[in-house]
Short mmCIF file of C-alpha atoms in Angstrom, two decimals:
data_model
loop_
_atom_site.label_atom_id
_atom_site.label_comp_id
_atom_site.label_asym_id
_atom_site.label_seq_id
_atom_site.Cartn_x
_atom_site.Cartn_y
_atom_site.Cartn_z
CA UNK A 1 1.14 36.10 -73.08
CA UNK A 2 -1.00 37.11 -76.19
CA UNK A 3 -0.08 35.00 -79.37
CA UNK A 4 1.64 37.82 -81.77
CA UNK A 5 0.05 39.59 -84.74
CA UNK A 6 0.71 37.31 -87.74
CA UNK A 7 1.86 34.70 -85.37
CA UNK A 8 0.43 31.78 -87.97
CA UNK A 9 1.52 33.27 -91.08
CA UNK A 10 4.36 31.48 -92.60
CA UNK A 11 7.84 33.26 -93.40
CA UNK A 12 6.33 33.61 -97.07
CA UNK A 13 3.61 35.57 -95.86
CA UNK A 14 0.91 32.59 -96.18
CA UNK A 15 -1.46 30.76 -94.01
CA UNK A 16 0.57 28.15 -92.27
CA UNK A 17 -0.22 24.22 -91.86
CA UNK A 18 1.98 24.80 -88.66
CA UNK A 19 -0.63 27.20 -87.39
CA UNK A 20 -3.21 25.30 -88.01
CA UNK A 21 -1.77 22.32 -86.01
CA UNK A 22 -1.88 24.90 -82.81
CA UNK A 23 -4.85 23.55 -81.82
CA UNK A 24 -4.09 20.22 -82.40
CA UNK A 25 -1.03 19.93 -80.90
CA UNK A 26 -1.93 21.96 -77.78
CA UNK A 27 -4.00 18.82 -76.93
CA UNK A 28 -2.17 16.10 -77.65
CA UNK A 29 0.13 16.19 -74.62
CA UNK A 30 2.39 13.25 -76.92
CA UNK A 31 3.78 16.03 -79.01
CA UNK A 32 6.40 18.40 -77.18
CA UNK A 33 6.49 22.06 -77.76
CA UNK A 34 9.36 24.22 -79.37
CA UNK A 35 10.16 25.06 -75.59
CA UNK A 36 10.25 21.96 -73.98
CA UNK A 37 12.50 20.86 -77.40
CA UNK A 38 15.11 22.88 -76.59
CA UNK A 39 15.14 22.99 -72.35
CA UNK A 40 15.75 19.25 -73.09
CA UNK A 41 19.04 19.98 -75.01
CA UNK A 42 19.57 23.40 -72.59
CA UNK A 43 19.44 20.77 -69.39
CA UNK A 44 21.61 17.91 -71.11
CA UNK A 45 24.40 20.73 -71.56
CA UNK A 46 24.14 22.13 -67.98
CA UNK A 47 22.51 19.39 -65.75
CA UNK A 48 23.00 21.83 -62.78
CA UNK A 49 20.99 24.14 -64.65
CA UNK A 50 17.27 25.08 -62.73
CA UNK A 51 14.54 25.44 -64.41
CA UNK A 52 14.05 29.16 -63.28
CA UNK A 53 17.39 29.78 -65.89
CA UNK A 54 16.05 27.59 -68.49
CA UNK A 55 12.99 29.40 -68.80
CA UNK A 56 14.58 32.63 -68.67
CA UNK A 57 17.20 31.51 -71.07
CA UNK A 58 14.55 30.09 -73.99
CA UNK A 59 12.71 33.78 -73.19
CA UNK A 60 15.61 35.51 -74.20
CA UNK A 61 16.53 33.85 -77.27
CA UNK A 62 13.29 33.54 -78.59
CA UNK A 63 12.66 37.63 -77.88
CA UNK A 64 16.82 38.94 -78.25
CA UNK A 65 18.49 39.80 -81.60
CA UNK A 66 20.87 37.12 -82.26
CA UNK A 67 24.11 39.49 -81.67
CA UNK A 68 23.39 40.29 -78.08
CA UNK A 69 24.72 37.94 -75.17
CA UNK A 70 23.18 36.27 -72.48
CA UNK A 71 24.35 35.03 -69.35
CA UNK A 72 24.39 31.34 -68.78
CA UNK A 73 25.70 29.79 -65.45
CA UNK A 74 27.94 32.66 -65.14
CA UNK A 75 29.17 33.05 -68.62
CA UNK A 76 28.33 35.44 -70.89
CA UNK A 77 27.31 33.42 -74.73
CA UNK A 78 26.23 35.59 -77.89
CA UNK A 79 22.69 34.22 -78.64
CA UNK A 80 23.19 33.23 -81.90
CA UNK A 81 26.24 31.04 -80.68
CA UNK A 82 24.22 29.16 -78.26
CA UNK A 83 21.29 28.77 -80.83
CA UNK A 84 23.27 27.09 -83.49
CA UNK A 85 24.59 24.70 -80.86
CA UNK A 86 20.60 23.67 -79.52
CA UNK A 87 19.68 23.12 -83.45
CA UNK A 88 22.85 20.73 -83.86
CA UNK A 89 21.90 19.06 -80.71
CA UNK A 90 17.93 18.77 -81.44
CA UNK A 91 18.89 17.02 -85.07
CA UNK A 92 21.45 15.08 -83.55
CA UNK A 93 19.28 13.74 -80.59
CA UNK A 94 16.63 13.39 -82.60
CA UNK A 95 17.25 11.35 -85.53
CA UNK A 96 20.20 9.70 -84.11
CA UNK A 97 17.77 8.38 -81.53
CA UNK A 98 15.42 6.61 -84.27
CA UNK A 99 15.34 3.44 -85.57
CA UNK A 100 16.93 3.94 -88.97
CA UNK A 101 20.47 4.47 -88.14
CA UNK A 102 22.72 7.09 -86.45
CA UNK A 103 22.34 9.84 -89.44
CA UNK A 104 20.23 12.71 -90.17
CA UNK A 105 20.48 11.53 -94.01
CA UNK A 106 19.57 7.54 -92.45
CA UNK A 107 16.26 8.11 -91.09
CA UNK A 108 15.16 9.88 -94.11
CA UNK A 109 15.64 6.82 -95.99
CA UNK A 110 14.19 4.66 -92.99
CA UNK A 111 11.24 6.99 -93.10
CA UNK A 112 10.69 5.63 -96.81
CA UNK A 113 11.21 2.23 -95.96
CA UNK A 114 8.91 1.82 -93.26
CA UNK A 115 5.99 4.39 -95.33
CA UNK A 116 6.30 1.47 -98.10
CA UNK A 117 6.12 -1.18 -95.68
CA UNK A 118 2.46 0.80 -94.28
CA UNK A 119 1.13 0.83 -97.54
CA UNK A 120 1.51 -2.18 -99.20
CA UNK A 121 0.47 -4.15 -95.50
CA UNK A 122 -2.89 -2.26 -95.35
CA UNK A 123 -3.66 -2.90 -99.11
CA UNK A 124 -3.04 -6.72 -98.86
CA UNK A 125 -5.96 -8.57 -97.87
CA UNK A 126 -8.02 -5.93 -95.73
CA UNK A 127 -6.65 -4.02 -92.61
CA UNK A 128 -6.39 -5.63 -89.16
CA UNK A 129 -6.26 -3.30 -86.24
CA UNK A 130 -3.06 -4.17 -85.50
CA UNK A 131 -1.72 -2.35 -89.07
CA UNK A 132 -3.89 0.34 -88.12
CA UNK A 133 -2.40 1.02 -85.07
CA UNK A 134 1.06 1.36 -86.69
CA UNK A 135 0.34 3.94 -89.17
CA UNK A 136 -1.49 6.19 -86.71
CA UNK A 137 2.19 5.87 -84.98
CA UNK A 138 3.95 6.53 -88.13
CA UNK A 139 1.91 9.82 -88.47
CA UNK A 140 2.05 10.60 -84.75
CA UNK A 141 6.24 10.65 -85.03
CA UNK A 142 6.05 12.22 -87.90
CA UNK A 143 3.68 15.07 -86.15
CA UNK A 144 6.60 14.99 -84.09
CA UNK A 145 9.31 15.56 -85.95
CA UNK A 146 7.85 18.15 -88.29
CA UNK A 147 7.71 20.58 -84.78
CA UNK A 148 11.13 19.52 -84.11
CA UNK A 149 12.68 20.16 -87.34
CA UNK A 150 10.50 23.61 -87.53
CA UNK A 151 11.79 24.31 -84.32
CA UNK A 152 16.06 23.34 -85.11
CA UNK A 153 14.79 25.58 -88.91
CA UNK A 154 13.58 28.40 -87.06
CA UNK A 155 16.95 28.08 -84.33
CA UNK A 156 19.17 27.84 -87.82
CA UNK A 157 17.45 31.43 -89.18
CA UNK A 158 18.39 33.10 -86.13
CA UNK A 159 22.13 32.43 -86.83
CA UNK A 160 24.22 33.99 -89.85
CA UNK A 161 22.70 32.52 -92.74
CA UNK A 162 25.81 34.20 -94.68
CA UNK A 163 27.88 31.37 -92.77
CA UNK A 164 28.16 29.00 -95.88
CA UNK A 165 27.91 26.08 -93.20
CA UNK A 166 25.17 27.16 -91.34
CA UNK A 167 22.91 27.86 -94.33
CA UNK A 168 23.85 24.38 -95.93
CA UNK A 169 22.77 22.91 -92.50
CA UNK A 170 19.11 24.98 -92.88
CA UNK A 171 18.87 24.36 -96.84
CA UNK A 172 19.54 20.46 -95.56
CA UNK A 173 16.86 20.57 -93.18
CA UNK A 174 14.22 22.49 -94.98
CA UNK A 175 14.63 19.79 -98.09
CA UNK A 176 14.19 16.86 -95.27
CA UNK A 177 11.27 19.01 -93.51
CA UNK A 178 9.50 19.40 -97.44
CA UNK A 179 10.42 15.23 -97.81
CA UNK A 180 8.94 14.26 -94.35
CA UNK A 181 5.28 15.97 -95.77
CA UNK A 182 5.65 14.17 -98.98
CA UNK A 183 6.20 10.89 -97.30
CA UNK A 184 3.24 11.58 -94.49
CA UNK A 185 0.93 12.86 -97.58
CA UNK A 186 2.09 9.74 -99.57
CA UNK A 187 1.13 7.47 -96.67
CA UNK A 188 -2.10 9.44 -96.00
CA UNK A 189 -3.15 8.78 -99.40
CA UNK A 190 -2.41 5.39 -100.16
CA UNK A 191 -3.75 3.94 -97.29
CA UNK A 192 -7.68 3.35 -95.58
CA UNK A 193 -8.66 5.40 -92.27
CA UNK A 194 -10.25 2.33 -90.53
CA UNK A 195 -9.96 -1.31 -89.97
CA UNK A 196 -11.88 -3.82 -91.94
CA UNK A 197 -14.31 -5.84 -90.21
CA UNK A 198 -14.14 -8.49 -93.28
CA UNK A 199 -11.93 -9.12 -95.94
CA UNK A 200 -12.49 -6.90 -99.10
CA UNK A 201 -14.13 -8.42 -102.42
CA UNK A 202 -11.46 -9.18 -105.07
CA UNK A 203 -13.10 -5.74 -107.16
CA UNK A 204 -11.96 -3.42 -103.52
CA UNK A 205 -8.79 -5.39 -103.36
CA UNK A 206 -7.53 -5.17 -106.82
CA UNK A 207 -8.35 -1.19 -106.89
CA UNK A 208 -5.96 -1.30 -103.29
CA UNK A 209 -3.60 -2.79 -104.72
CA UNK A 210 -2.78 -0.38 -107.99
CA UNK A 211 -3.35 2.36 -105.39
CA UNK A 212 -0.40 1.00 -103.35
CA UNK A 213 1.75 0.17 -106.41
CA UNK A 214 1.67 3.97 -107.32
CA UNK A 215 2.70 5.39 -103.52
CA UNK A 216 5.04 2.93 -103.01
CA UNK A 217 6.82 3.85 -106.99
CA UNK A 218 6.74 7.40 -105.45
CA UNK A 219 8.28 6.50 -102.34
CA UNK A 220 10.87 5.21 -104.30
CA UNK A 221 11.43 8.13 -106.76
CA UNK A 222 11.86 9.85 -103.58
CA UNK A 223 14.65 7.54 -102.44
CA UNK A 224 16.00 8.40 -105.63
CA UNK A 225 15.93 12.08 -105.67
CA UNK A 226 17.71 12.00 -102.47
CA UNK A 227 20.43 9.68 -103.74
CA UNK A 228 21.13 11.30 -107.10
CA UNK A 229 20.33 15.44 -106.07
CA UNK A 230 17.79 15.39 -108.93
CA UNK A 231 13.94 15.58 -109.34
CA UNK A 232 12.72 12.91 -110.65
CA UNK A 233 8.52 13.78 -109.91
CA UNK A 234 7.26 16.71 -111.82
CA UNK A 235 5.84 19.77 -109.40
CA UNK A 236 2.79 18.64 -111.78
CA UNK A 237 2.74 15.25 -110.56
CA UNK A 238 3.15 15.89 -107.14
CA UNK A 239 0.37 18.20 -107.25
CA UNK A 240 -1.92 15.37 -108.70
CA UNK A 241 -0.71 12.86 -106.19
CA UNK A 242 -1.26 15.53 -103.52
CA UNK A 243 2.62 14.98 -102.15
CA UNK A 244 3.03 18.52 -102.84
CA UNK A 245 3.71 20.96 -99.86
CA UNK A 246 6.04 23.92 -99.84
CA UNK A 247 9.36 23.78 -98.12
CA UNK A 248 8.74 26.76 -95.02
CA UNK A 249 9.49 26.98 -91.16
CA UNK A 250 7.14 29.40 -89.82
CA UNK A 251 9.05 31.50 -87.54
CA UNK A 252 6.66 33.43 -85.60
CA UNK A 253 4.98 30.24 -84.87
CA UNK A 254 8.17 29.21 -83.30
CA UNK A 255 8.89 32.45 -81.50
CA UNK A 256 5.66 33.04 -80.04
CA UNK A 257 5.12 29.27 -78.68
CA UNK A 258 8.30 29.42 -76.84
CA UNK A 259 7.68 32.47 -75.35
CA UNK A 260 4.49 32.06 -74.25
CA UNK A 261 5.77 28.46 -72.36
CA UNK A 262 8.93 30.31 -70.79
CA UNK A 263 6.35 33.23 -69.91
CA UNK A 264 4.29 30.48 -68.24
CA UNK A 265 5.92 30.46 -64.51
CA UNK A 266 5.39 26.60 -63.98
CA UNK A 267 6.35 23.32 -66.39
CA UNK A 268 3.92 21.54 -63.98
CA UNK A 269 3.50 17.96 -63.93
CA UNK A 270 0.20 15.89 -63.25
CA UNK A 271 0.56 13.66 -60.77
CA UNK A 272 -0.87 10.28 -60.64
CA UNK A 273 -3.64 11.57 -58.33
CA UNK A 274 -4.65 14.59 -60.32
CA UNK A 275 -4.77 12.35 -63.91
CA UNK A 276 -7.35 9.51 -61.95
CA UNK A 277 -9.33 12.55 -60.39
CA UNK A 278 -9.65 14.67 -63.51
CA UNK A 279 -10.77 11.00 -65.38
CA UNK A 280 -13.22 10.04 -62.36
CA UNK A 281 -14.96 13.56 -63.00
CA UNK A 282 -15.03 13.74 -66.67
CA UNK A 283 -16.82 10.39 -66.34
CA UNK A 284 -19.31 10.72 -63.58
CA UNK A 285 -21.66 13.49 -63.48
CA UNK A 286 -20.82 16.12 -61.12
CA UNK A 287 -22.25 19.08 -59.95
CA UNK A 288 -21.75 22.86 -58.95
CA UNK A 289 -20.25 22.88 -55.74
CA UNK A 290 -17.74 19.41 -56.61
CA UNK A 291 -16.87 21.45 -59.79
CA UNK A 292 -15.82 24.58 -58.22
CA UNK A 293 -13.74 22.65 -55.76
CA UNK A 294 -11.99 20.99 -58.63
CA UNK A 295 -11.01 24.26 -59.93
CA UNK A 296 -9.81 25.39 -56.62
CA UNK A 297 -7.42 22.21 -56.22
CA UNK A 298 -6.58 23.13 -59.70
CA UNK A 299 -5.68 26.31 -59.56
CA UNK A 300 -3.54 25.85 -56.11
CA UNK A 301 -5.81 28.24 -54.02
CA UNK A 302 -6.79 25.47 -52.17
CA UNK A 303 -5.75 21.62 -50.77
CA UNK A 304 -6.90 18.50 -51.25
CA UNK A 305 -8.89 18.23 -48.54
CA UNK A 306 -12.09 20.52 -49.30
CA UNK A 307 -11.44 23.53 -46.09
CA UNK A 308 -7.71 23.59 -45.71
CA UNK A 309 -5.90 26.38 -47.57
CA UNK A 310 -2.91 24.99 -49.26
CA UNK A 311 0.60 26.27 -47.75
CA UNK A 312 2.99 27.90 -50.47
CA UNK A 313 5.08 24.49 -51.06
CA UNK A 314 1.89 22.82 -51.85
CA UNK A 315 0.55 25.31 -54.11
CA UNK A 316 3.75 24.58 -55.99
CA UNK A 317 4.25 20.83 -55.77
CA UNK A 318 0.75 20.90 -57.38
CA UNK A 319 0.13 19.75 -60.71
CA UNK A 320 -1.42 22.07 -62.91
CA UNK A 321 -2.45 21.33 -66.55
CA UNK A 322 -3.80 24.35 -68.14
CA UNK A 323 -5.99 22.27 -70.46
CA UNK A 324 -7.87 20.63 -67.87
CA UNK A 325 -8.72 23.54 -66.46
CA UNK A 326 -10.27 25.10 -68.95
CA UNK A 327 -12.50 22.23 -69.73
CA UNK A 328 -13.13 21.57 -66.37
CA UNK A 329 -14.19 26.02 -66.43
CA UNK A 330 -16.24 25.32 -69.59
CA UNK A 331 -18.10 22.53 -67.60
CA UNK A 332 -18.35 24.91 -64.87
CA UNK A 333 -19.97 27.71 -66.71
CA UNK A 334 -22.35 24.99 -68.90
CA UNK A 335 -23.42 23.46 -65.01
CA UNK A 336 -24.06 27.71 -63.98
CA UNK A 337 -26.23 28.42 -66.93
CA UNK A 338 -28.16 25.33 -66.17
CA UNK A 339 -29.04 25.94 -62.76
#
């Protein structure tokens, strides 16, 4: 499926950070798509459900108006019924599942916690590896979690946002969606991009330091903005801090992502096999004939075993990773204009 005109122009008509992370996020296989977001919650409701229905059920609500139904394991649901009850469930699984407490309104505050904790252990004394390590995993989650709470925002829009409940629950979630950026920015600033291979001079240290001191007071004006319902940081300050990021879900983002996944006719898997293959390849240097092989097995056309055509079930047991492919295609065509 084509991505859609305007697809990564935000709902106020702007270039989108969200679109921009497309690229990114299409290949870091850690982050889950809109899609695969809500066939989780779709499959924890009706474990009987195949993935056939799934698919065709997230292609329908993502391409439906909201006031038509849909059938689901027999039952007719209104789209915009069933779409309020996957946003509930994504927020609910999802910050209910972290490590800050059984609340939406708990891991916000946990968030702030452990973005303090980041900063003032990588300005103390240098940064080890180790203290690396856990802020590229703060900012990985948080990668996370922005798609997921885009995704539950963009679910939310599709309902009645004259419902006075349903349009506190998006108003909620686009204030904790503009806070999560804050904190990441906060966290991004504050802190160095690499390890140090010896302790800092007392001069790099002390400038650290007041660095840290000023994130971590800003983490904690956030902590009280969310505790009293007022701003506390000026839009000015913010902006000179550079914790300032507008408060959107872009939409057509959203729509078109899921659509193209429930479009695609297979939520393959690698296997095992395939992942050591693909690695023993990228590493060694290979040559025409291995590569178009490769992208036979690949594609399904053909078996493991380099003459025997593959039987139907195989060419659907195999794994297929799209991104693969297309590198192992670009390595293809770079081997072709060599020869």
């Amino acid at each position: 499926m084509e991505p859609k005109e305007n697809e990564y122009v935000n709902d106020y008509g702007q270039m989108s950070r969200i679109g921009k992370m497309e690229v990114f996020k299409d290949d870091n296989h850690r982050i889950e798509k809109p899609a695969k977001i809500v066939q989780r919650v779709l499959e924890a409701k009706y474990p009987r459900m195949s993935q056939e229905d799934s698919r065709r059920i997230i292609r329908e609500i993502a391409s439906k108006p909201a006031d038509m139904k849909i059938k689901v394991e027999g039952e007719d649901i209104r789209i915009d019924h069933l779409t309020l009850y996957v946003a509930n469930s994504i927020e609910s699984i999802n910050s209910g599942s972290s490590d800050y407490g059984a609340s939406s309104r708990s891991e916000y505050f946990g968030w702030i916690e452990e973005g303090q904790k980041i900063i003032s252990d990588m300005n103390t004394d240098g940064v080890t590896p180790e203290e690396l390590e856990t802020k590229h995993k703060f900012l990985d989650d948080f990668a996370q979690r922005e798609v997921d709470l885009m995704t539950c925002l963009a679910l939310y829009k599709k309902c009645n946002l004259a419902d006075p409940e349903v349009k506190k629950k998006y108003d909620e979630l686009n204030q904790k969606l503009l806070k999560l950026r804050e904190i990441r920015s906060a966290v991004q600033m504050a802190t160095p991009d690499k390890a140090d291979r010896e302790v800092p001079d007392a001069t790099e240290n002390a400038r650290r330091k007041a660095l840290a001191m000023v994130y971590t007071g800003v983490l904690a004006e956030l902590a009280a903005e969310a505790k009293g319902g007022v701003s506390r940081l000026t839009e000015q300050q913010r902006r000179d801090l550079n914790v300032y990021f507008e408060p959107y879900v872009n939409s057509r983002y959203i729509w078109a992502s899921m659509q193209r996944d429930a479009e695609a006719r297979d939520y393959y898997r690698e296997s095992q096999t395939e992942r050591f293959a693909v690695k023993k390849i990228e590493k060694q240097a290979v040559n025409k004939e291995s590569l178009m092989h490769k992208l036979a097995v690949l594609s399904g056309r053909i078996a493991e075993n380099q003459n025997k055509k593959a039987s139907p079930v195989e060419q659907q047991q195999r794994a297929f990773d799209i991104n693969r492919y297309m590198m192992l295609k670009k390595m293809q065509e770079k081997e072709l204009s060599r020869a």
